[in-house]
PDB file of N, CA and C in Angstrom:
ATOM      1  N   MET A1333      25.326 -27.328  12.065  1.00 44.00           N
ATOM      2  CA  MET A1333      23.986 -26.765  12.440  1.00 44.00           C
ATOM      3  C   MET A1333      23.927 -26.694  13.502  1.00 44.00           C
ATOM      4  N   ALA A1334      23.430 -25.207  13.489  1.00 49.00           N
ATOM      5  CA  ALA A1334      23.468 -24.079  14.272  1.00 49.00           C
ATOM      6  C   ALA A1334      22.445 -24.982  16.274  1.00 49.00           C
ATOM      7  N   LYS A1335      22.786 -24.677  17.277  1.00 49.00           N
ATOM      8  CA  LYS A1335      21.853 -25.450  18.221  1.00 49.00           C
ATOM      9  C   LYS A1335      21.061 -25.072  18.419  1.00 49.00           C
ATOM     10  N   ARG A1336      19.976 -24.929  18.981  1.00 52.00           N
ATOM     11  CA  ARG A1336      19.005 -24.995  18.725  1.00 52.00           C
ATOM     12  C   ARG A1336      18.885 -22.967  19.636  1.00 52.00           C
ATOM     13  N   ASN A1337      19.205 -23.355  20.675  1.00 51.00           N
ATOM     14  CA  ASN A1337      19.150 -21.821  21.558  1.00 51.00           C
ATOM     15  C   ASN A1337      19.940 -21.707  21.748  1.00 51.00           C
ATOM     16  N   SER A1338      21.153 -21.352  20.920  1.00 49.00           N
ATOM     17  CA  SER A1338      22.565 -20.948  20.679  1.00 49.00           C
ATOM     18  C   SER A1338      22.274 -19.475  19.910  1.00 49.00           C
ATOM     19  N   MET A1339      22.717 -18.391  20.468  1.00 47.00           N
ATOM     20  CA  MET A1339      22.942 -16.727  19.896  1.00 47.00           C
ATOM     21  C   MET A1339      23.681 -16.329  20.355  1.00 47.00           C
ATOM     22  N   PRO A1340      24.434 -15.238  19.157  1.00 51.00           N
ATOM     23  CA  PRO A1340      25.465 -14.219  19.611  1.00 51.00           C
ATOM     24  C   PRO A1340      25.387 -13.759  21.011  1.00 51.00           C
ATOM     25  N   LYS A1341      26.248 -13.754  21.636  1.00 49.00           N
ATOM     26  CA  LYS A1341      26.894 -12.883  23.131  1.00 49.00           C
ATOM     27  C   LYS A1341      25.506 -11.199  23.222  1.00 49.00           C
ATOM     28  N   ALA A1342      25.915 -10.676  21.991  1.00 48.00           N
ATOM     29  CA  ALA A1342      25.969  -9.623  21.666  1.00 48.00           C
ATOM     30  C   ALA A1342      23.766  -9.681  22.078  1.00 48.00           C
ATOM     31  N   ARG A1343      23.220 -10.452  21.077  1.00 45.00           N
ATOM     32  CA  ARG A1343      21.458 -10.674  21.284  1.00 45.00           C
ATOM     33  C   ARG A1343      21.133 -11.813  22.800  1.00 45.00           C
ATOM     34  N   ALA A1344      21.888 -12.227  23.205  1.00 47.00           N
ATOM     35  CA  ALA A1344      21.626 -12.595  24.750  1.00 47.00           C
ATOM     36  C   ALA A1344      21.589 -11.999  25.804  1.00 47.00           C
ATOM     37  N   GLY A1345      22.423 -10.905  25.066  1.00 46.00           N
ATOM     38  CA  GLY A1345      22.551  -9.788  26.418  1.00 46.00           C
ATOM     39  C   GLY A1345      21.546  -8.537  26.055  1.00 46.00           C
ATOM     40  N   ARG A1346      21.702  -8.790  25.441  1.00 49.00           N
ATOM     41  CA  ARG A1346      19.916  -7.574  25.092  1.00 49.00           C
ATOM     42  C   ARG A1346      18.837  -8.381  25.064  1.00 49.00           C
ATOM     43  N   ARG A1347      18.336  -9.513  25.042  1.00 47.00           N
ATOM     44  CA  ARG A1347      17.263  -9.973  25.481  1.00 47.00           C
ATOM     45  C   ARG A1347      17.193  -9.676  27.168  1.00 47.00           C
ATOM     46  N   THR A1348      17.934  -9.953  27.505  1.00 45.00           N
ATOM     47  CA  THR A1348      18.386 -10.011  28.953  1.00 45.00           C
ATOM     48  C   THR A1348      18.148  -9.101  29.826  1.00 45.00           C
ATOM     49  N   SER A1349      19.005  -8.104  29.208  1.00 48.00           N
ATOM     50  CA  SER A1349      18.130  -6.021  29.443  1.00 48.00           C
ATOM     51  C   SER A1349      16.476  -5.943  28.991  1.00 48.00           C
ATOM     52  N   ARG A1350      15.807  -6.793  28.282  1.00 49.00           N
ATOM     53  CA  ARG A1350      14.752  -6.084  28.379  1.00 49.00           C
ATOM     54  C   ARG A1350      13.623  -6.474  29.291  1.00 49.00           C
ATOM     55  N   ASN A1351      14.192  -8.210  29.508  1.00 52.00           N
ATOM     56  CA  ASN A1351      13.269  -8.169  30.248  1.00 52.00           C
ATOM     57  C   ASN A1351      13.547  -8.025  31.737  1.00 52.00           C
ATOM     58  N   SER A1352      14.794  -7.449  32.236  1.00 50.00           N
ATOM     59  CA  SER A1352      15.192  -7.109  33.467  1.00 50.00           C
ATOM     60  C   SER A1352      14.161  -6.100  34.131  1.00 50.00           C
ATOM     61  N   GLY A1353      13.347  -5.627  33.456  1.00 58.00           N
ATOM     62  CA  GLY A1353      12.246  -5.003  34.004  1.00 58.00           C
ATOM     63  C   GLY A1353      12.974  -2.841  34.839  1.00 58.00           C
ATOM     64  N   ASP A1354      14.188  -3.060  34.015  1.00 65.00           N
ATOM     65  CA  ASP A1354      14.506  -2.243  35.041  1.00 65.00           C
ATOM     66  C   ASP A1354      14.181  -0.599  34.313  1.00 65.00           C
ATOM     67  N   ARG A1355      13.649  -0.216  33.377  1.00 70.00           N
ATOM     68  CA  ARG A1355      13.161   0.787  32.953  1.00 70.00           C
ATOM     69  C   ARG A1355      11.474   0.695  32.144  1.00 70.00           C
ATOM     70  N   HIS A1356      10.504   1.564  32.766  1.00 84.00           N
ATOM     71  CA  HIS A1356       9.697   1.784  32.422  1.00 84.00           C
ATOM     72  C   HIS A1356       9.531   1.109  30.951  1.00 84.00           C
ATOM     73  N   PRO A1357       8.068   0.399  30.211  1.00 83.00           N
ATOM     74  CA  PRO A1357       8.158  -0.312  29.521  1.00 83.00           C
ATOM     75  C   PRO A1357       7.972   1.259  27.749  1.00 83.00           C
ATOM     76  N   THR A1358       7.559   2.447  28.659  1.00 86.00           N
ATOM     77  CA  THR A1358       7.564   3.029  27.617  1.00 86.00           C
ATOM     78  C   THR A1358       8.652   3.582  27.248  1.00 86.00           C
ATOM     79  N   GLU A1359       9.432   3.812  28.294  1.00 88.00           N
ATOM     80  CA  GLU A1359      10.930   4.652  28.414  1.00 88.00           C
ATOM     81  C   GLU A1359      11.653   3.364  27.347  1.00 88.00           C
ATOM     82  N   PHE A1360      10.726   2.043  27.283  1.00 89.00           N
ATOM     83  CA  PHE A1360      12.276   1.007  26.101  1.00 89.00           C
ATOM     84  C   PHE A1360      11.510   1.463  24.960  1.00 89.00           C
ATOM     85  N   TYR A1361       9.942   1.616  24.615  1.00 88.00           N
ATOM     86  CA  TYR A1361       9.796   1.539  23.290  1.00 88.00           C
ATOM     87  C   TYR A1361      10.507   2.963  22.802  1.00 88.00           C
ATOM     88  N   ARG A1362      10.470   3.698  23.034  1.00 89.00           N
ATOM     89  CA  ARG A1362      10.830   5.559  22.702  1.00 89.00           C
ATOM     90  C   ARG A1362      12.646   5.189  22.295  1.00 89.00           C
ATOM     91  N   SER A1363      12.528   4.283  23.610  1.00 91.00           N
ATOM     92  CA  SER A1363      14.935   4.312  23.227  1.00 91.00           C
ATOM     93  C   SER A1363      14.810   3.000  21.923  1.00 91.00           C
ATOM     94  N   ALA A1364      13.930   2.393  21.592  1.00 91.00           N
ATOM     95  CA  ALA A1364      14.064   1.469  20.605  1.00 91.00           C
ATOM     96  C   ALA A1364      13.557   1.868  19.037  1.00 91.00           C
ATOM     97  N   ILE A1365      12.787   3.026  19.371  1.00 92.00           N
ATOM     98  CA  ILE A1365      12.120   4.019  18.057  1.00 92.00           C
ATOM     99  C   ILE A1365      13.451   4.660  17.664  1.00 92.00           C
ATOM    100  N   GLU A1366      13.719   5.283  19.289  1.00 93.00           N
ATOM    101  CA  GLU A1366      14.908   5.944  18.482  1.00 93.00           C
ATOM    102  C   GLU A1366      15.933   5.141  17.686  1.00 93.00           C
ATOM    103  N   ALA A1367      16.351   4.236  18.154  1.00 94.00           N
ATOM    104  CA  ALA A1367      17.103   3.517  17.928  1.00 94.00           C
ATOM    105  C   ALA A1367      17.375   2.878  16.164  1.00 94.00           C
ATOM    106  N   GLU A1368      16.054   2.420  15.973  1.00 94.00           N
ATOM    107  CA  GLU A1368      15.686   2.102  14.741  1.00 94.00           C
ATOM    108  C   GLU A1368      15.767   3.229  14.075  1.00 94.00           C
ATOM    109  N   ARG A1369      15.554   4.386  14.459  1.00 94.00           N
ATOM    110  CA  ARG A1369      15.306   5.951  13.294  1.00 94.00           C
ATOM    111  C   ARG A1369      17.006   6.407  13.211  1.00 94.00           C
ATOM    112  N   THR A1370      17.453   6.188  13.803  1.00 95.00           N
ATOM    113  CA  THR A1370      19.214   6.476  13.772  1.00 95.00           C
ATOM    114  C   THR A1370      19.241   5.469  12.644  1.00 95.00           C
ATOM    115  N   ARG A1371      19.646   4.340  12.447  1.00 96.00           N
ATOM    116  CA  ARG A1371      19.702   3.237  11.463  1.00 96.00           C
ATOM    117  C   ARG A1371      18.700   3.968  10.265  1.00 96.00           C
ATOM    118  N   LEU A1372      17.763   3.969  10.328  1.00 96.00           N
ATOM    119  CA  LEU A1372      17.576   4.750   8.757  1.00 96.00           C
ATOM    120  C   LEU A1372      18.209   5.588   8.929  1.00 96.00           C
ATOM    121  N   MET A1373      18.106   6.795   9.375  1.00 96.00           N
ATOM    122  CA  MET A1373      19.289   7.742   8.707  1.00 96.00           C
ATOM    123  C   MET A1373      20.595   7.561   8.283  1.00 96.00           C
ATOM    124  N   LYS A1374      20.876   6.936   8.888  1.00 97.00           N
ATOM    125  CA  LYS A1374      22.630   6.237   8.530  1.00 97.00           C
ATOM    126  C   LYS A1374      22.036   5.489   7.137  1.00 97.00           C
ATOM    127  N   ALA A1375      20.950   4.888   6.418  1.00 96.00           N
ATOM    128  CA  ALA A1375      20.545   4.423   5.616  1.00 96.00           C
ATOM    129  C   ALA A1375      20.212   4.860   4.657  1.00 96.00           C
ATOM    130  N   GLU A1376      20.001   6.578   4.976  1.00 96.00           N
ATOM    131  CA  GLU A1376      19.774   7.289   4.180  1.00 96.00           C
ATOM    132  C   GLU A1376      20.611   8.453   3.564  1.00 96.00           C
ATOM    133  N   ALA A1377      21.786   8.176   4.759  1.00 96.00           N
ATOM    134  CA  ALA A1377      23.338   9.063   4.120  1.00 96.00           C
ATOM    135  C   ALA A1377      23.788   8.054   3.356  1.00 96.00           C
ATOM    136  N   VAL A1378      23.307   6.776   3.555  1.00 96.00           N
ATOM    137  CA  VAL A1378      24.345   5.948   2.231  1.00 96.00           C
ATOM    138  C   VAL A1378      23.615   6.139   1.066  1.00 96.00           C
ATOM    139  N   LEU A1379      22.494   5.490   0.634  1.00 95.00           N
ATOM    140  CA  LEU A1379      21.586   5.823  -0.322  1.00 95.00           C
ATOM    141  C   LEU A1379      21.898   7.183  -0.821  1.00 95.00           C
ATOM    142  N   GLY A1380      21.874   8.545  -0.469  1.00 95.00           N
ATOM    143  CA  GLY A1380      21.928   9.658  -0.809  1.00 95.00           C
ATOM    144  C   GLY A1380      23.566   9.607  -1.182  1.00 95.00           C
ATOM    145  N   SER A1381      24.316   9.358  -0.476  1.00 94.00           N
ATOM    146  CA  SER A1381      26.152   8.663  -1.463  1.00 94.00           C
ATOM    147  C   SER A1381      25.998   8.097  -2.484  1.00 94.00           C
ATOM    148  N   LEU A1382      25.471   7.228  -2.661  1.00 93.00           N
ATOM    149  CA  LEU A1382      25.147   6.368  -3.883  1.00 93.00           C
ATOM    150  C   LEU A1382      24.548   6.600  -4.935  1.00 93.00           C
ATOM    151  N   ALA A1383      23.779   7.552  -4.398  1.00 90.00           N
ATOM    152  CA  ALA A1383      22.785   8.264  -5.847  1.00 90.00           C
ATOM    153  C   ALA A1383      23.468   9.466  -6.219  1.00 90.00           C
ATOM    154  N   PHE A1384      24.151  10.468  -5.513  1.00 90.00           N
ATOM    155  CA  PHE A1384      25.321  11.540  -5.979  1.00 90.00           C
ATOM    156  C   PHE A1384      26.319  10.910  -6.582  1.00 90.00           C
ATOM    157  N   ALA A1385      26.996   9.884  -6.297  1.00 89.00           N
ATOM    158  CA  ALA A1385      28.207   9.181  -7.127  1.00 89.00           C
ATOM    159  C   ALA A1385      27.525   8.988  -8.135  1.00 89.00           C
ATOM    160  N   LEU A1386      26.291   8.209  -8.169  1.00 85.00           N
ATOM    161  CA  LEU A1386      25.251   7.414  -9.642  1.00 85.00           C
ATOM    162  C   LEU A1386      25.110   8.682 -10.179  1.00 85.00           C
ATOM    163  N   LYS A1387      25.026   9.784  -9.986  1.00 84.00           N
ATOM    164  CA  LYS A1387      24.779  10.902 -11.189  1.00 84.00           C
ATOM    165  C   LYS A1387      25.586  11.246 -11.885  1.00 84.00           C
ATOM    166  N   HIS A1388      26.122  11.668 -10.915  1.00 82.00           N
ATOM    167  CA  HIS A1388      27.882  12.652 -11.297  1.00 82.00           C
ATOM    168  C   HIS A1388      28.862  11.291 -12.015  1.00 82.00           C
ATOM    169  N   ALA A1389      28.406  10.419 -12.127  1.00 76.00           N
ATOM    170  CA  ALA A1389      29.262   9.151 -12.942  1.00 76.00           C
ATOM    171  C   ALA A1389      28.987   9.460 -14.264  1.00 76.00           C
ATOM    172  N   GLU A1390      27.687   9.151 -14.678  1.00 65.00           N
ATOM    173  CA  GLU A1390      26.443   9.560 -15.447  1.00 65.00           C
ATOM    174  C   GLU A1390      26.564   8.199 -15.859  1.00 65.00           C
ATOM    175  N   TRP A1391      26.381   7.156 -14.871  1.00 64.00           N
ATOM    176  CA  TRP A1391      26.293   5.812 -15.826  1.00 64.00           C
ATOM    177  C   TRP A1391      25.334   5.487 -15.462  1.00 64.00           C
ATOM    178  N   ARG A1392      24.946   5.199 -17.643  1.00 65.00           N
ATOM    179  CA  ARG A1392      23.779   4.313 -17.046  1.00 65.00           C
ATOM    180  C   ARG A1392      23.527   2.766 -17.607  1.00 65.00           C
ATOM    181  N   CYS A1393      22.475   2.140 -17.715  1.00 70.00           N
ATOM    182  CA  CYS A1393      22.654   0.876 -18.124  1.00 70.00           C
ATOM    183  C   CYS A1393      21.946   1.082 -19.573  1.00 70.00           C
ATOM    184  N   GLU A1394      22.329  -0.125 -19.938  1.00 72.00           N
ATOM    185  CA  GLU A1394      22.261  -0.395 -21.906  1.00 72.00           C
ATOM    186  C   GLU A1394      20.832  -0.149 -22.030  1.00 72.00           C
ATOM    187  N   ASN A1395      19.902  -0.645 -21.158  1.00 71.00           N
ATOM    188  CA  ASN A1395      18.293  -0.214 -21.696  1.00 71.00           C
ATOM    189  C   ASN A1395      17.716   1.746 -20.967  1.00 71.00           C
ATOM    190  N   GLY A1396      18.872   2.225 -20.588  1.00 69.00           N
ATOM    191  CA  GLY A1396      18.178   3.804 -20.742  1.00 69.00           C
ATOM    192  C   GLY A1396      17.992   3.205 -18.615  1.00 69.00           C
ATOM    193  N   THR A1397      18.082   2.806 -17.910  1.00 73.00           N
ATOM    194  CA  THR A1397      17.416   2.910 -16.957  1.00 73.00           C
ATOM    195  C   THR A1397      18.836   3.463 -16.574  1.00 73.00           C
ATOM    196  N   ASP A1398      18.152   4.510 -15.127  1.00 81.00           N
ATOM    197  CA  ASP A1398      18.718   5.264 -14.529  1.00 81.00           C
ATOM    198  C   ASP A1398      19.198   4.931 -13.098  1.00 81.00           C
ATOM    199  N   TYR A1399      19.768   4.438 -12.373  1.00 85.00           N
ATOM    200  CA  TYR A1399      19.760   3.413 -11.326  1.00 85.00           C
ATOM    201  C   TYR A1399      20.098   4.868 -10.192  1.00 85.00           C
ATOM    202  N   ALA A1400      20.603   6.413 -10.647  1.00 86.00           N
ATOM    203  CA  ALA A1400      19.979   6.830  -9.581  1.00 86.00           C
ATOM    204  C   ALA A1400      19.084   7.583  -9.200  1.00 86.00           C
ATOM    205  N   ASN A1401      17.937   7.522  -9.961  1.00 89.00           N
ATOM    206  CA  ASN A1401      16.762   7.925  -9.601  1.00 89.00           C
ATOM    207  C   ASN A1401      16.136   6.651  -9.124  1.00 89.00           C
ATOM    208  N   VAL A1402      16.683   5.308  -9.227  1.00 90.00           N
ATOM    209  CA  VAL A1402      15.951   4.552  -8.199  1.00 90.00           C
ATOM    210  C   VAL A1402      16.592   4.326  -6.986  1.00 90.00           C
ATOM    211  N   VAL A1403      17.754   4.496  -6.747  1.00 93.00           N
ATOM    212  CA  VAL A1403      18.539   5.328  -5.286  1.00 93.00           C
ATOM    213  C   VAL A1403      17.436   6.290  -4.681  1.00 93.00           C
ATOM    214  N   GLU A1404      17.127   7.668  -5.122  1.00 94.00           N
ATOM    215  CA  GLU A1404      16.267   8.641  -5.275  1.00 94.00           C
ATOM    216  C   GLU A1404      15.091   8.027  -4.442  1.00 94.00           C
ATOM    217  N   VAL A1405      13.979   7.293  -4.836  1.00 95.00           N
ATOM    218  CA  VAL A1405      13.080   6.860  -4.648  1.00 95.00           C
ATOM    219  C   VAL A1405      13.460   5.503  -2.952  1.00 95.00           C
ATOM    220  N   ALA A1406      14.421   5.278  -3.291  1.00 96.00           N
ATOM    221  CA  ALA A1406      14.562   4.157  -1.973  1.00 96.00           C
ATOM    222  C   ALA A1406      14.727   5.569  -1.030  1.00 96.00           C
ATOM    223  N   ARG A1407      15.489   5.782  -0.706  1.00 96.00           N
ATOM    224  CA  ARG A1407      15.750   7.391  -0.449  1.00 96.00           C
ATOM    225  C   ARG A1407      14.987   7.771   0.243  1.00 96.00           C
ATOM    226  N   ASP A1408      13.888   8.226  -1.121  1.00 96.00           N
ATOM    227  CA  ASP A1408      12.268   9.264  -0.129  1.00 96.00           C
ATOM    228  C   ASP A1408      12.075   8.091   0.823  1.00 96.00           C
ATOM    229  N   ILE A1409      11.520   6.781   0.282  1.00 96.00           N
ATOM    230  CA  ILE A1409      10.628   5.855   1.294  1.00 96.00           C
ATOM    231  C   ILE A1409      11.812   5.888   2.580  1.00 96.00           C
ATOM    232  N   VAL A1410      12.889   5.567   2.814  1.00 96.00           N
ATOM    233  CA  VAL A1410      13.459   5.485   3.807  1.00 96.00           C
ATOM    234  C   VAL A1410      13.194   7.082   4.937  1.00 96.00           C
ATOM    235  N   VAL A1411      13.642   8.498   4.016  1.00 95.00           N
ATOM    236  CA  VAL A1411      13.218   9.863   4.664  1.00 95.00           C
ATOM    237  C   VAL A1411      11.531   9.491   5.459  1.00 95.00           C
ATOM    238  N   GLU A1412      10.585   9.177   4.525  1.00 95.00           N
ATOM    239  CA  GLU A1412       8.841   9.125   4.785  1.00 95.00           C
ATOM    240  C   GLU A1412       9.124   8.539   6.244  1.00 95.00           C
ATOM    241  N   SER A1413       9.854   7.058   5.897  1.00 94.00           N
ATOM    242  CA  SER A1413       9.710   6.180   7.883  1.00 94.00           C
ATOM    243  C   SER A1413       9.954   7.333   8.733  1.00 94.00           C
ATOM    244  N   VAL A1414      11.427   7.893   8.771  1.00 93.00           N
ATOM    245  CA  VAL A1414      12.285   8.286  10.172  1.00 93.00           C
ATOM    246  C   VAL A1414      11.139   9.918   9.843  1.00 93.00           C
ATOM    247  N   ALA A1415      10.803  10.010   9.179  1.00 92.00           N
ATOM    248  CA  ALA A1415       9.577  11.459  10.045  1.00 92.00           C
ATOM    249  C   ALA A1415       8.425  10.633  10.300  1.00 92.00           C
ATOM    250  N   ARG A1416       8.229   9.282   9.858  1.00 90.00           N
ATOM    251  CA  ARG A1416       6.656   9.125  10.756  1.00 90.00           C
ATOM    252  C   ARG A1416       7.055   8.029  11.970  1.00 90.00           C
ATOM    253  N   LEU A1417       8.965   8.309  12.250  1.00 89.00           N
ATOM    254  CA  LEU A1417       8.691   7.082  13.789  1.00 89.00           C
ATOM    255  C   LEU A1417       9.358   8.433  14.480  1.00 89.00           C
ATOM    256  N   GLU A1418       9.506   9.830  13.917  1.00 89.00           N
ATOM    257  CA  GLU A1418       9.832  11.377  15.090  1.00 89.00           C
ATOM    258  C   GLU A1418       8.613  10.627  16.016  1.00 89.00           C
ATOM    259  N   LEU A1419       8.956  10.527  17.699  1.00 78.00           N
ATOM    260  CA  LEU A1419       8.281  10.738  18.295  1.00 78.00           C
ATOM    261  C   LEU A1419       6.874  12.000  18.381  1.00 78.00           C
ATOM    262  N   VAL A1420       7.394  13.147  18.236  1.00 79.00           N
ATOM    263  CA  VAL A1420       6.258  14.329  18.268  1.00 79.00           C
ATOM    264  C   VAL A1420       5.569  14.029  17.260  1.00 79.00           C
ATOM    265  N   HIS A1421       5.609  13.378  16.424  1.00 80.00           N
ATOM    266  CA  HIS A1421       4.690  12.726  14.862  1.00 80.00           C
ATOM    267  C   HIS A1421       3.756  11.446  15.991  1.00 80.00           C
ATOM    268  N   LEU A1422       4.627  10.730  16.515  1.00 80.00           N
ATOM    269  CA  LEU A1422       3.641   9.174  16.849  1.00 80.00           C
ATOM    270  C   LEU A1422       3.120  10.135  17.925  1.00 80.00           C
ATOM    271  N   GLU A1423       3.480  10.956  18.701  1.00 81.00           N
ATOM    272  CA  GLU A1423       2.304  11.647  19.928  1.00 81.00           C
ATOM    273  C   GLU A1423       1.113  11.731  19.439  1.00 81.00           C
ATOM    274  N   ARG A1424       1.375  12.480  18.324  1.00 80.00           N
ATOM    275  CA  ARG A1424       0.558  13.496  17.770  1.00 80.00           C
ATOM    276  C   ARG A1424      -0.770  12.861  17.137  1.00 80.00           C
ATOM    277  N   VAL A1425      -0.242  11.509  16.455  1.00 78.00           N
ATOM    278  CA  VAL A1425      -1.196  10.895  16.091  1.00 78.00           C
ATOM    279  C   VAL A1425      -1.842   9.874  16.888  1.00 78.00           C
ATOM    280  N   SER A1426      -1.348   9.742  18.187  1.00 81.00           N
ATOM    281  CA  SER A1426      -1.775   8.740  19.491  1.00 81.00           C
ATOM    282  C   SER A1426      -2.865  10.080  20.407  1.00 81.00           C
ATOM    283  N   GLY A1427      -2.594  11.218  19.821  1.00 79.00           N
ATOM    284  CA  GLY A1427      -3.739  11.898  21.057  1.00 79.00           C
ATOM    285  C   GLY A1427      -3.232  12.210  22.136  1.00 79.00           C
ATOM    286  N   ARG A1428      -1.813  12.190  22.087  1.00 71.00           N
ATOM    287  CA  ARG A1428      -0.933  12.215  23.491  1.00 71.00           C
ATOM    288  C   ARG A1428       0.341  13.555  22.908  1.00 71.00           C
ATOM    289  N   THR A1429       0.322  14.192  24.131  1.00 59.00           N
ATOM    290  CA  THR A1429       0.705  15.802  24.425  1.00 59.00           C
ATOM    291  C   THR A1429       2.303  14.787  25.216  1.00 59.00           C
ATOM    292  N   ALA A1430       3.561  15.991  24.954  1.00 52.00           N
ATOM    293  CA  ALA A1430       5.067  15.292  25.604  1.00 52.00           C
ATOM    294  C   ALA A1430       4.610  15.820  26.533  1.00 52.00           C
TER     295      ALA A1430
END
């Protein structure tokens, strides 16, 4: 059983840097959003590779399910999230300009 206050060193370091007050809160949120966009773009690339592999393998389930299409739907959802998290889009929605 893990101790209540135990956490990996990487997370502990992240928490202290967040509370350090080094950066303006706006800059913190911008960098956090950009980090999430980067992760989502990596996930989209993985999904794209998987969809490509499934399409070219022409592998289908016995019940006729085409998993390449399922992966493409997940990929579309990720792409839409990346677009919504783009700073230009967020500034337009909030009424701010860069």
